[in-house]
DNA sequence: CCTACCGATCGGTAGG
DNA sequence: CCTACCGATCGGTAGG
């Protein structure tokens, strides 16, 4: 990213507009991809939003698909780290405790990386980049399902619900965050993480218990 | 679906190819829209899938957007019916009981109308049809939030969670169904509805007593 | 970083 | 003269 760069074509002298770097273009692109959908967003839309011409974008970026791939990698790297961390904490912690931690850390990642995670959760598999992302995501979901199964095997989860179904619904609730969460101060991430854990593990009904 | 139909233009004599009716084209279109995304699906794709030429489709359908609009209306009509039904049951039923019924009926609608509901949940607002659907959906979400607030005011839900947040998360879990549910016999709708209600209201941790 | 374009494909419609 | 379509192409725009 300094002097010459790998292409020999890196800008040595600055001329004209101050210019954007790749990261700034990526941020704007991901924001547009989420607002309109990836396919409905044209490189012309992105150029207008940036105040550049369409060809100018290709000075910083090789393709529209590359922008998508970088966002998906960001989301997947972060989510993978959450799951891997929990797996490495095996010593001295129950699966239930690790599952609760995964839920909490997942919420933190969803909030901190909401744009790229939102994009990930909407991928349909229309290209090589998308199919690769779907595959990585599927492997993540399998590791989460295994963690839920371990917690159930410990007896920490009620036995009358199939663990794979529980995993789907629990992380379905977590993932639904990206559809409505706004970092506008209404709820901070810890409040949301607590609410999800409370609903999922303890239930909405007041404790002390009664039946309908 | 019988003899003449409401338009007076029902086919009295068949000639040429057997032909598709509007409903069959809509079904195929919605399936494609969900598989590839609305914008990534061309009318040419739809024509190929149906074994027709592209102009032939326009014999039955006025535009691509009309197909989208019909699917979104189907989903919204069904979901509105669920919420309205619950509101009309006010007499003699608590808000908590009605909320549980809404969850159950929502799952049934999501399963029975999965293609159109899936489409609805992915709408971005890129056209007039989409903006209208988003608006109807927002009004539905408000009615659901009001029902959750009523249940909380009754004391049926724990007081330490903000009802608007509970509503988001509860129906986020319900809606996540469309991302993975397959009517392949793995889980029947009643099992899924029970699992969601159990997780949300009673929690995943084993209870001293469980009645439902 | 722009002007000027390309191969292809888009949603939709012409005449027959 | 109708229905159910076809081959071809419209004006614009996509990513590059």
PDB file of C-alpha atoms in Angstrom, chain B residues 57 125-126 130 149:
ATOM      1  CA  UNK B  57     -44.842 -15.233 -20.856  1.00  0.00           C
ATOM      2  CA  UNK B 125     -37.708  -1.359  -1.398  1.00  0.00           C
ATOM      3  CA  UNK B 126     -36.269  -0.953  -4.886  1.00  0.00           C
ATOM      4  CA  UNK B 130     -41.563  -3.218  -2.918  1.00  0.00           C
ATOM      5  CA  UNK B 149     -46.696  -5.115  24.837  1.00  0.00           C
TER       6      UNK B 149
END
